Coordinates of N, CA and C in Angstrom, one line a residue:
X1 N 107.5 115.8 80.3 CA 108.3 114.3 80.2 C 108.6 113.7 78.8
X2 N 109.6 114.3 78.4 CA 109.8 113.0 77.3 C 109.6 112.1 76.5
X3 N 108.8 111.5 75.8 CA 108.8 109.5 75.3 C 109.4 109.3 74.3
X4 N 109.7 108.3 73.3 CA 110.1 107.8 72.6 C 109.8 105.8 72.6
X5 N 108.9 106.3 70.9 CA 108.0 105.0 71.0 C 110.0 104.1 70.4
X6 N 110.4 103.1 70.7 CA 111.3 102.0 70.4 C 110.9 100.5 70.4
X7 N 110.4 100.3 69.4 CA 110.4 98.8 69.2 C 108.8 98.7 69.4
X8 N 108.3 99.3 69.3 CA 106.6 99.9 70.0 C 106.9 99.6 71.4
X9 N 107.4 99.6 71.9 CA 107.9 100.0 73.6 C 107.9 101.6 73.7
X10 N 107.5 102.5 74.5 CA 107.4 104.1 75.0 C 108.0 104.1 75.9
X11 N 109.3 104.6 76.0 CA 110.4 105.0 76.7 C 110.0 106.4 77.6
X12 N 109.9 106.3 78.3 CA 110.1 108.1 79.2 C 111.9 108.5 79.4
X13 N 111.3 109.7 79.4 CA 113.2 109.8 79.2 C 113.0 110.8 80.4
X14 N 113.8 110.9 82.1 CA 114.1 112.4 82.2 C 114.5 113.1 82.7
X15 N 114.3 115.0 82.2 CA 115.2 115.1 82.2 C 115.4 116.1 83.4
X16 N 115.7 115.8 84.5 CA 115.4 116.6 86.4 C 116.5 117.0 86.8
X17 N 116.7 117.2 87.2 CA 117.7 117.5 89.0 C 119.2 116.9 88.8
X18 N 117.8 115.0 88.6 CA 119.0 113.7 89.3 C 119.6 113.6 87.9
X19 N 118.4 114.1 86.3 CA 119.9 114.1 84.8 C 121.1 114.8 84.5
X20 N 121.1 116.6 85.3 CA 121.2 117.5 85.1 C 122.9 116.4 86.2
X21 N 122.5 116.6 86.8 CA 123.4 116.8 88.3 C 124.7 114.9 87.4
X22 N 124.3 114.1 87.1 CA 124.5 112.8 86.7 C 125.6 113.0 84.9
X23 N 124.8 114.6 84.3 CA 125.4 114.4 83.4 C 126.3 115.2 83.7
X24 N 126.7 116.2 84.2 CA 127.2 117.5 83.8 C 129.0 116.9 84.9
X25 N 128.8 115.5 85.5 CA 129.7 114.8 86.6 C 130.9 114.4 85.0
X26 N 130.2 114.0 83.9 CA 131.0 113.7 82.8 C 131.6 114.2 82.1
X27 N 131.8 115.5 82.2 CA 132.8 116.4 82.0 C 133.0 117.8 82.7
X28 N 134.5 118.2 82.8 CA 135.0 119.0 83.4 C 136.3 120.4 83.0
X29 N 136.1 121.5 83.7 CA 136.7 122.1 82.7 C 137.2 123.3 83.7
X30 N 138.1 123.8 83.1 CA 138.3 125.0 84.8 C 137.8 125.8 84.3
X31 N 137.0 127.0 85.2 CA 136.5 128.2 85.1 C 138.0 128.8 85.2
X32 N 137.1 131.1 86.1 CA 138.0 131.7 85.4 C 139.1 131.7 86.3
X33 N 138.4 130.8 87.2 CA 139.2 131.3 88.0 C 140.3 130.1 88.0
X34 N 140.3 129.5 87.6 CA 140.6 128.4 87.3 C 140.7 126.6 88.5
X35 N 139.5 127.1 88.6 CA 138.9 125.6 90.0 C 138.2 124.9 88.5
X36 N 138.1 123.7 88.9 CA 137.8 122.7 87.6 C 135.9 122.6 88.4
X37 N 135.3 122.9 87.3 CA 133.1 123.1 87.4 C 133.3 121.7 86.5
X38 N 132.0 120.6 87.1 CA 131.4 120.2 85.9 C 131.0 121.0 84.8
X39 N 130.9 120.1 83.2 CA 130.2 121.2 82.5 C 130.2 119.9 81.4
X40 N 129.3 119.1 82.0 CA 128.7 118.0 81.8 C 128.1 118.1 80.5
X41 N 127.1 118.9 81.2 CA 125.3 119.7 80.3 C 125.5 120.4 79.1
X42 N 126.3 121.7 78.7 CA 126.8 122.8 78.3 C 127.5 121.0 77.0
X43 N 128.3 120.2 77.4 CA 129.4 119.9 76.4 C 128.3 118.5 75.4
X44 N 127.7 118.5 76.5 CA 125.9 117.6 76.1 C 125.7 118.4 74.7
X45 N 125.0 119.8 74.7 CA 124.4 120.1 74.2 C 124.9 120.4 73.1
X46 N 126.2 121.7 73.1 CA 126.6 121.5 71.9 C 127.0 120.0 70.9
X47 N 127.0 118.2 72.1 CA 127.4 117.9 70.9 C 125.8 117.1 70.1
X48 N 125.0 117.3 71.1 CA 123.0 117.5 70.1 C 123.3 118.4 69.4
X49 N 123.9 120.2 69.2 CA 124.2 120.7 68.2 C 124.9 120.4 66.8
X50 N 125.9 118.8 67.3 CA 126.6 118.8 66.1 C 125.9 117.2 65.9
X51 N 124.3 117.0 66.2 CA 124.3 116.0 66.0 C 125.1 114.3 66.4
X52 N 125.6 114.1 67.3 CA 126.6 112.8 67.0 C 125.9 112.2 68.1
X53 N 125.6 110.4 67.0 CA 124.8 109.7 68.0 C 124.8 108.9 69.0
X54 N 126.5 109.2 69.0 CA 126.0 108.8 70.8 C 126.5 109.0 71.5
X55 N 126.0 110.7 71.3 CA 125.8 111.5 72.8 C 124.7 111.3 72.6
X56 N 123.6 111.4 71.5 CA 122.5 110.6 72.1 C 122.1 109.5 72.4
X57 N 122.5 108.4 72.1 CA 122.4 107.3 72.9 C 122.8 107.8 74.1
X58 N 124.3 108.6 74.8 CA 124.5 109.0 76.1 C 123.6 109.3 76.5
X59 N 122.8 110.1 76.6 CA 121.7 110.9 77.0 C 120.7 110.5 77.2
X60 N 120.5 109.9 76.4 CA 118.8 109.3 76.0 C 119.1 107.8 77.3
X61 N 120.2 107.4 77.3 CA 120.7 105.8 78.4 C 119.9 106.3 80.0
X62 N 120.9 108.0 80.0 CA 121.1 108.3 81.4 C 119.5 109.0 81.5
X63 N 118.8 109.5 80.6 CA 117.6 110.4 81.3 C 117.0 108.6 81.4
X64 N 117.0 108.0 80.9 CA 115.6 107.0 81.2 C 116.4 106.0 82.5
X65 N 117.2 106.2 82.6 CA 117.8 105.2 83.9 C 116.9 105.4 85.3
X66 N 116.3 106.3 85.5 CA 115.6 106.2 86.2 C 113.9 105.2 86.9
X67 N 113.6 105.5 84.8 CA 112.2 105.8 84.7 C 111.4 103.4 84.0
X68 N 110.8 103.8 84.5 CA 110.2 103.0 83.4 C 109.1 102.4 82.3
X69 N 109.8 101.8 81.3 CA 110.5 100.7 81.1 C 111.5 101.4 81.0
X70 N 112.3 100.1 80.9 CA 114.0 100.7 80.7 C 114.4 100.5 79.9
X71 N 114.9 101.1 79.1 CA 115.4 100.9 77.6 C 117.1 100.0 77.5
X72 N 116.9 100.0 76.6 CA 118.8 98.9 77.2 C 119.7 99.7 76.2
X73 N 120.5 99.4 76.0 CA 121.7 100.4 75.0 C 121.8 100.1 73.7
X74 N 121.4 99.1 73.6 CA 121.5 97.6 72.2 C 120.6 98.6 71.3
X75 N 119.0 98.6 72.0 CA 117.4 99.1 71.2 C 117.9 100.8 71.0
X76 N 119.1 101.3 71.6 CA 118.8 103.2 71.9 C 119.6 103.0 70.4
X77 N 121.8 102.0 70.1 CA 121.7 102.9 68.6 C 121.1 101.5 68.0
X78 N 120.1 100.6 68.1 CA 120.2 100.0 67.1 C 118.8 101.8 66.9
X79 N 117.5 101.9 67.3 CA 116.4 103.6 67.1 C 117.6 104.4 66.2
X80 N 118.5 104.6 67.0 CA 119.4 105.8 66.3 C 120.3 105.4 64.4
X81 N 120.6 104.5 65.0 CA 120.9 103.8 63.4 C 119.7 103.6 62.4
X82 N 118.8 103.5 63.0 CA 117.8 102.8 61.7 C 117.8 104.1 60.6
X83 N 117.6 103.6 59.3 CA 117.3 104.9 58.6 C 116.2 105.2 58.7
X84 N 115.0 105.5 59.4 CA 114.1 105.4 59.1 C 113.3 106.9 61.0
X85 N 114.7 107.0 61.7 CA 115.3 108.1 61.7 C 115.5 108.7 61.6
X86 N 114.9 109.9 62.5 CA 115.5 111.0 61.5 C 116.5 112.1 62.6
X87 N 117.6 111.4 62.6 CA 118.5 112.1 63.6 C 119.1 113.2 64.4
X88 N 118.8 114.7 62.9 CA 118.6 115.7 63.1 C 117.3 116.6 64.0
X89 N 116.5 115.8 63.7 CA 115.0 116.0 64.3 C 115.0 115.9 66.1
X90 N 115.3 114.5 65.9 CA 115.6 113.3 66.7 C 116.8 115.2 68.5
X91 N 117.8 115.0 67.8 CA 117.9 116.1 68.1 C 118.1 118.0 68.9
X92 N 117.1 117.9 67.1 CA 116.1 119.3 68.1 C 114.7 118.9 69.1
X93 N 114.6 117.9 68.7 CA 113.7 117.8 70.2 C 114.1 117.6 71.3
X94 N 115.1 117.4 71.5 CA 116.0 117.2 72.3 C 115.9 119.0 73.2
X95 N 116.7 119.1 72.5 CA 117.5 120.7 72.6 C 116.0 121.2 72.3
X96 N 115.3 121.2 72.0 CA 113.7 122.1 72.2 C 113.6 122.0 73.3
X97 N 113.1 120.7 73.8 CA 113.2 120.1 75.7 C 114.3 120.7 76.6
X98 N 115.4 120.1 76.7 CA 116.5 121.1 77.2 C 115.8 122.2 77.5
X99 N 116.0 123.3 76.6 CA 115.9 125.2 76.3 C 114.5 125.1 76.3
X100 N 113.0 124.5 77.7 CA 112.2 124.9 77.7 C 112.2 124.1 79.2
X101 N 113.3 123.5 80.2 CA 113.0 123.3 81.4 C 113.4 123.1 82.4
X102 N 112.5 123.0 82.8 CA 113.1 124.0 84.4 C 114.9 123.7 84.4
X103 N 115.0 122.8 84.6 CA 116.7 122.1 85.3 C 117.6 121.8 84.2
X104 N 116.7 122.3 83.2 CA 118.4 122.2 81.8 C 118.4 123.8 80.9
X105 N 117.5 124.5 81.3 CA 117.0 125.9 80.2 C 118.1 127.2 80.2
X106 N 118.6 126.9 81.9 CA 119.7 128.3 81.9 C 120.8 127.3 80.8
X107 N 121.9 126.3 80.8 CA 123.0 126.2 81.0 C 122.6 126.3 79.1
X108 N 121.9 125.7 79.1 CA 121.2 124.7 77.6 C 121.5 126.0 76.7
X109 N 121.1 127.2 77.3 CA 120.7 129.1 76.1 C 122.2 128.9 76.3
X110 N 122.9 129.3 77.2 CA 124.1 129.8 77.5 C 125.1 128.7 76.6
X111 N 124.8 127.5 76.0 CA 125.5 126.8 75.8 C 125.2 127.0 73.9
X112 N 123.9 127.1 73.9 CA 124.3 127.3 72.6 C 124.0 129.3 72.1
X113 N 124.2 129.4 73.2 CA 124.8 130.7 72.2 C 125.7 130.7 72.2
X114 N 126.7 130.1 73.6 CA 128.0 129.9 73.4 C 128.6 129.5 71.3
X115 N 127.9 128.1 71.7 CA 127.8 128.0 70.2 C 128.0 128.3 68.3
X116 N 127.2 129.7 68.6 CA 126.2 130.3 67.5 C 127.5 131.7 67.5
X117 N 127.8 132.2 68.7 CA 128.9 132.9 69.0 C 130.6 132.4 68.2
X118 N 130.5 130.9 68.5 CA 131.5 130.3 67.1 C 131.5 130.0 65.8
X119 N 129.9 129.8 66.0 CA 130.0 129.2 64.1 C 130.0 130.7 63.3
X120 N 129.4 132.3 64.2 CA 129.8 133.3 63.7 C 131.8 133.8 63.3
X121 N 131.9 133.5 64.2 CA 133.6 133.3 64.5 C 134.2 132.7 63.7
X122 N 134.1 131.2 62.9 CA 134.4 130.5 61.9 C 133.8 130.9 60.6
X123 N 132.8 131.5 60.5 CA 132.2 132.0 59.5 C 133.3 133.0 58.9
X124 N 133.5 134.0 59.8 CA 133.6 135.5 59.3 C 135.6 134.9 59.0
X125 N 136.5 133.7 60.1 CA 137.2 133.9 59.8 C 137.5 133.0 58.4
X126 N 136.1 132.5 57.6 CA 136.3 131.8 56.5 C 136.2 132.5 55.8
X127 N 135.0 133.4 55.7 CA 134.9 134.5 54.5 C 136.1 135.1 54.0
X128 N 137.4 135.5 55.4 CA 138.9 136.8 55.4 C 139.4 134.8 54.5
X129 N 139.5 134.2 55.1 CA 140.6 132.9 54.4 C 140.3 132.9 52.4
X130 N 139.0 132.9 52.1 CA 138.2 133.2 51.1 C 138.7 134.3 50.3
X131 N 138.7 135.8 50.4 CA 139.5 136.3 50.4 C 140.7 136.7 50.2
X132 N 141.5 135.5 50.9 CA 142.8 136.5 51.0 C 143.0 135.2 49.6
X133 N 143.0 134.6 49.3 CA 142.4 133.1 48.5 C 142.2 134.1 47.0
X134 N 141.0 134.5 46.9 CA 141.1 135.0 45.4 C 142.2 136.3 45.3
X135 N 143.1 137.2 46.6 CA 143.1 138.3 46.0 C 144.6 138.0 45.7
X136 N 144.8 136.3 46.1 CA 146.1 135.4 45.4 C 146.1 134.8 43.7
X137 N 144.9 135.5 43.2 CA 144.6 133.8 42.0 C 144.9 135.3 41.1

């Protein structure tokens, strides 16, 4: 179980099958055959890599919706924007949990691999553009 202490209250967050079902429905994309498939978990992982605070709030709100005590959205938002909250560490903790939990592991690792490949492509293109720019100088 993933837990956070917010305003002196410990809140549990469940990233199980129900969470995966709910978050997956939040985004769709066409697969190779042109069929719409649910890809919300993969998008959430990519947004965590980008340390998107809105996505963090959405993920935590969804993961807490069946738990007790329930955290309200305003408290989550206040927690995320508090200067004492390390957003980078929180995103990493959630990603680490996703990468180790049976319900989220496979899709999380695939999304992280995709992100690494895309970042490598961007870095390669950036290096090529810089090299070309240096030639013109």
